CSV table of C-alpha atoms in Angstrom, one decimal:
chain,number,residue,atom,x,y,z
R,1,MET,CA,-72.2,18.1,7.2
R,2,PHE,CA,-70.0,20.0,9.3
R,3,CYS,CA,-68.2,16.8,10.4
R,4,LEU,CA,-68.1,15.3,6.6
R,5,ASP,CA,-66.5,18.8,5.9
R,6,ILE,CA,-63.9,17.8,8.7
R,7,ASN,CA,-62.9,14.4,7.7
R,8,LEU,CA,-62.9,15.4,4.1
R,9,ARG,CA,-60.5,18.4,5.1
R,10,TYR,CA,-58.4,15.7,7.5
R,11,SER,CA,-58.1,13.0,4.5
R,12,ASN,CA,-56.7,15.8,1.8
R,13,LEU,CA,-54.3,17.2,4.7
R,14,ASN,CA,-53.1,13.3,5.6
R,15,PHE,CA,-52.9,12.9,1.9
R,16,LEU,CA,-51.0,16.0,1.0
R,17,ASN,CA,-48.6,14.9,4.1
R,18,LYS,CA,-48.0,11.6,2.3
R,19,LYS,CA,-47.1,12.7,-0.6
R,20,ILE,CA,-44.4,15.5,0.6
R,21,MET,CA,-43.0,12.8,2.5
R,22,ASN,CA,-42.6,10.2,-0.1
R,23,VAL,CA,-40.6,13.7,-2.1
R,24,PHE,CA,-38.4,13.7,1.0
R,25,LYS,CA,-37.9,10.3,1.0
R,26,LYS,CA,-36.8,10.4,-2.3
R,27,ILE,CA,-35.1,13.1,-2.4
R,28,ALA,CA,-33.0,11.9,0.8
R,29,LEU,CA,-32.2,8.2,-0.7
R,30,VAL,CA,-30.8,10.2,-4.0
R,31,ILE,CA,-28.6,12.3,-2.2
R,32,THR,CA,-27.5,9.3,-0.3
R,33,VAL,CA,-26.6,7.5,-3.4
R,34,ILE,CA,-25.0,10.6,-5.1
R,35,VAL,CA,-22.6,10.5,-1.6
R,36,MET,CA,-22.1,7.0,-1.4
R,37,PHE,CA,-20.4,7.1,-5.2
R,38,ALA,CA,-19.0,10.2,-4.6
R,39,SER,CA,-16.7,9.0,-1.6
R,40,CYS,CA,-16.1,5.3,-3.3
R,41,GLN,CA,-14.7,7.4,-6.2
R,42,SER,CA,-11.9,9.2,-4.6
R,43,LYS,CA,-8.3,7.5,-4.3
R,44,PRO,CA,-6.1,8.2,-1.3
R,45,ASP,CA,-3.4,10.5,-1.9
R,46,VAL,CA,-0.3,8.6,-1.4
R,47,ASN,CA,2.1,11.7,-0.7
R,48,LYS,CA,-0.2,12.5,2.2
R,49,ILE,CA,-0.3,9.0,4.0
R,50,LEU,CA,3.6,9.0,3.3
R,51,ALA,CA,3.9,12.4,4.6
R,52,ASN,CA,2.9,11.2,8.3
R,53,ASN,CA,5.9,9.2,9.9
R,54,GLU,CA,3.5,6.8,11.8
R,55,THR,CA,1.6,5.6,9.0
R,56,ARG,CA,4.8,5.4,6.9
R,57,LYS,CA,6.4,3.5,9.7
R,58,GLU,CA,3.4,1.1,10.0
R,59,LEU,CA,3.2,0.5,6.2
R,60,ILE,CA,6.8,-0.4,6.3
R,61,ASP,CA,6.4,-2.9,8.7
R,62,SER,CA,3.9,-4.4,7.5
R,63,ILE,CA,5.6,-4.7,4.1
R,64,ALA,CA,8.5,-6.2,6.0
R,65,THR,CA,6.6,-8.9,7.9
R,66,ASN,CA,4.4,-10.2,5.0
R,67,SER,CA,6.8,-12.5,2.8
R,68,LYS,CA,4.5,-12.0,-0.5
R,69,MET,CA,4.5,-7.7,-0.3
R,70,SER,CA,8.3,-7.7,0.7
R,71,ASN,CA,9.0,-10.1,-2.6
R,72,GLU,CA,6.6,-7.8,-4.1
R,73,MET,CA,8.9,-4.6,-3.1
R,74,MET,CA,12.2,-6.0,-3.9
R,75,GLU,CA,10.6,-7.2,-7.5
R,76,ALA,CA,9.5,-3.3,-7.5
R,77,LEU,CA,12.8,-1.5,-6.3
R,78,MET,CA,15.0,-4.4,-8.7
R,79,ASN,CA,12.8,-2.8,-11.6
R,80,ARG,CA,13.0,0.7,-10.7
R,81,LYS,CA,16.6,2.9,-11.5
R,82,ASN,CA,17.7,3.0,-7.9
R,83,GLY,CA,17.7,-0.9,-8.2
R,84,ASN,CA,19.6,-0.7,-11.2
R,85,MET,CA,22.1,1.7,-9.2
R,86,MET,CA,21.9,-0.9,-6.2
R,87,GLN,CA,23.0,-3.6,-8.5
R,88,GLU,CA,26.1,-1.5,-10.0
R,89,TYR,CA,27.3,-0.8,-6.2
R,90,HIS,CA,27.1,-4.6,-6.0
R,91,GLN,CA,29.4,-5.2,-9.0
R,92,LYS,CA,31.2,-2.8,-8.2
R,93,MET,CA,31.9,-4.1,-4.6
R,94,MET,CA,32.0,-7.8,-6.1
R,95,LYS,CA,35.0,-6.7,-8.3
R,96,MET,CA,36.5,-5.1,-5.4
R,97,MET,CA,36.2,-8.5,-3.3
R,98,LYS,CA,37.5,-10.2,-6.2
R,99,ASP,CA,40.2,-8.1,-6.7
R,100,ASN,CA,41.4,-8.1,-3.6
R,101,PRO,CA,40.6,-11.4,-1.4
R,102,GLU,CA,41.9,-10.6,1.9
R,103,MET,CA,39.2,-7.8,2.0
R,104,LYS,CA,36.7,-10.2,1.3
R,105,LYS,CA,37.8,-12.2,3.9
R,106,ASN,CA,37.9,-9.6,6.5
R,107,MET,CA,34.5,-8.7,5.4
R,108,MET,CA,33.1,-11.7,5.8
R,109,GLU,CA,34.8,-12.4,9.3
R,110,MET,CA,33.0,-9.1,10.4
R,111,SER,CA,29.7,-9.6,9.0
R,112,LYS,CA,29.9,-12.7,11.3
R,113,SER,CA,30.7,-11.1,14.7
R,114,ASP,CA,28.2,-8.3,14.1
R,115,SER,CA,24.6,-9.3,14.0
R,116,SER,CA,23.8,-6.0,12.8
R,117,MET,CA,25.8,-6.1,9.5
R,118,VAL,CA,23.8,-9.4,8.6
R,119,CYS,CA,21.0,-8.3,6.8
R,120,PRO,CA,17.6,-9.4,7.7
R,121,MET,CA,16.4,-9.2,4.0
R,122,CYS,CA,19.5,-11.9,2.8
R,123,GLY,CA,17.0,-14.6,3.7
R,124,LYS,CA,14.5,-13.3,1.4
R,125,MET,CA,16.3,-12.4,-1.5
R,126,MET,CA,18.0,-16.0,-1.2
R,127,GLY,CA,13.9,-16.9,-1.8
R,128,ASN,CA,13.6,-15.1,-4.9
R,129,ASP,CA,14.8,-16.8,-7.7
R,130,HIS,CA,14.8,-13.6,-9.6
R,131,MET,CA,16.9,-12.0,-7.4
R,132,MET,CA,19.5,-15.0,-7.2
R,133,ASP,CA,19.6,-15.0,-11.2
R,134,THR,CA,20.6,-11.5,-11.0
R,135,ILE,CA,23.3,-11.9,-8.3
R,136,LYS,CA,24.6,-15.2,-10.4
R,137,LYS,CA,24.5,-12.8,-13.4
R,138,MET,CA,26.8,-10.3,-11.7
R,139,HIS,CA,29.3,-12.8,-10.9
R,140,ASP,CA,29.7,-14.3,-13.9
């Protein structure tokens, strides 16, 4: 009888431990799922990313080296207020060069001799049809 009583207590205790472990597993699973959803929903703070000089430089370098992203960036710039200001400045410069052919000639010669004046974006601008259409409209 004593042996049966111990076995019964042991089996009850074992059953109770399994129940408690199952409850803990369920709680841990729910917490894990909640944490996963919470971490997936957060958006990075763009201002924090751009505030770090090293991260900002890496971002700019990766955009500059990827032609698709460079074209997207140029389109975004041209569609913004600053892009319009850039176009207006370009129009003024073109008018000045049109009015003063000697100045245009001097600037062209200077840019040929000075590699720092040759814009690396010029090739990308030439490949962008929207940009070329805009430039042609400015000249007309």
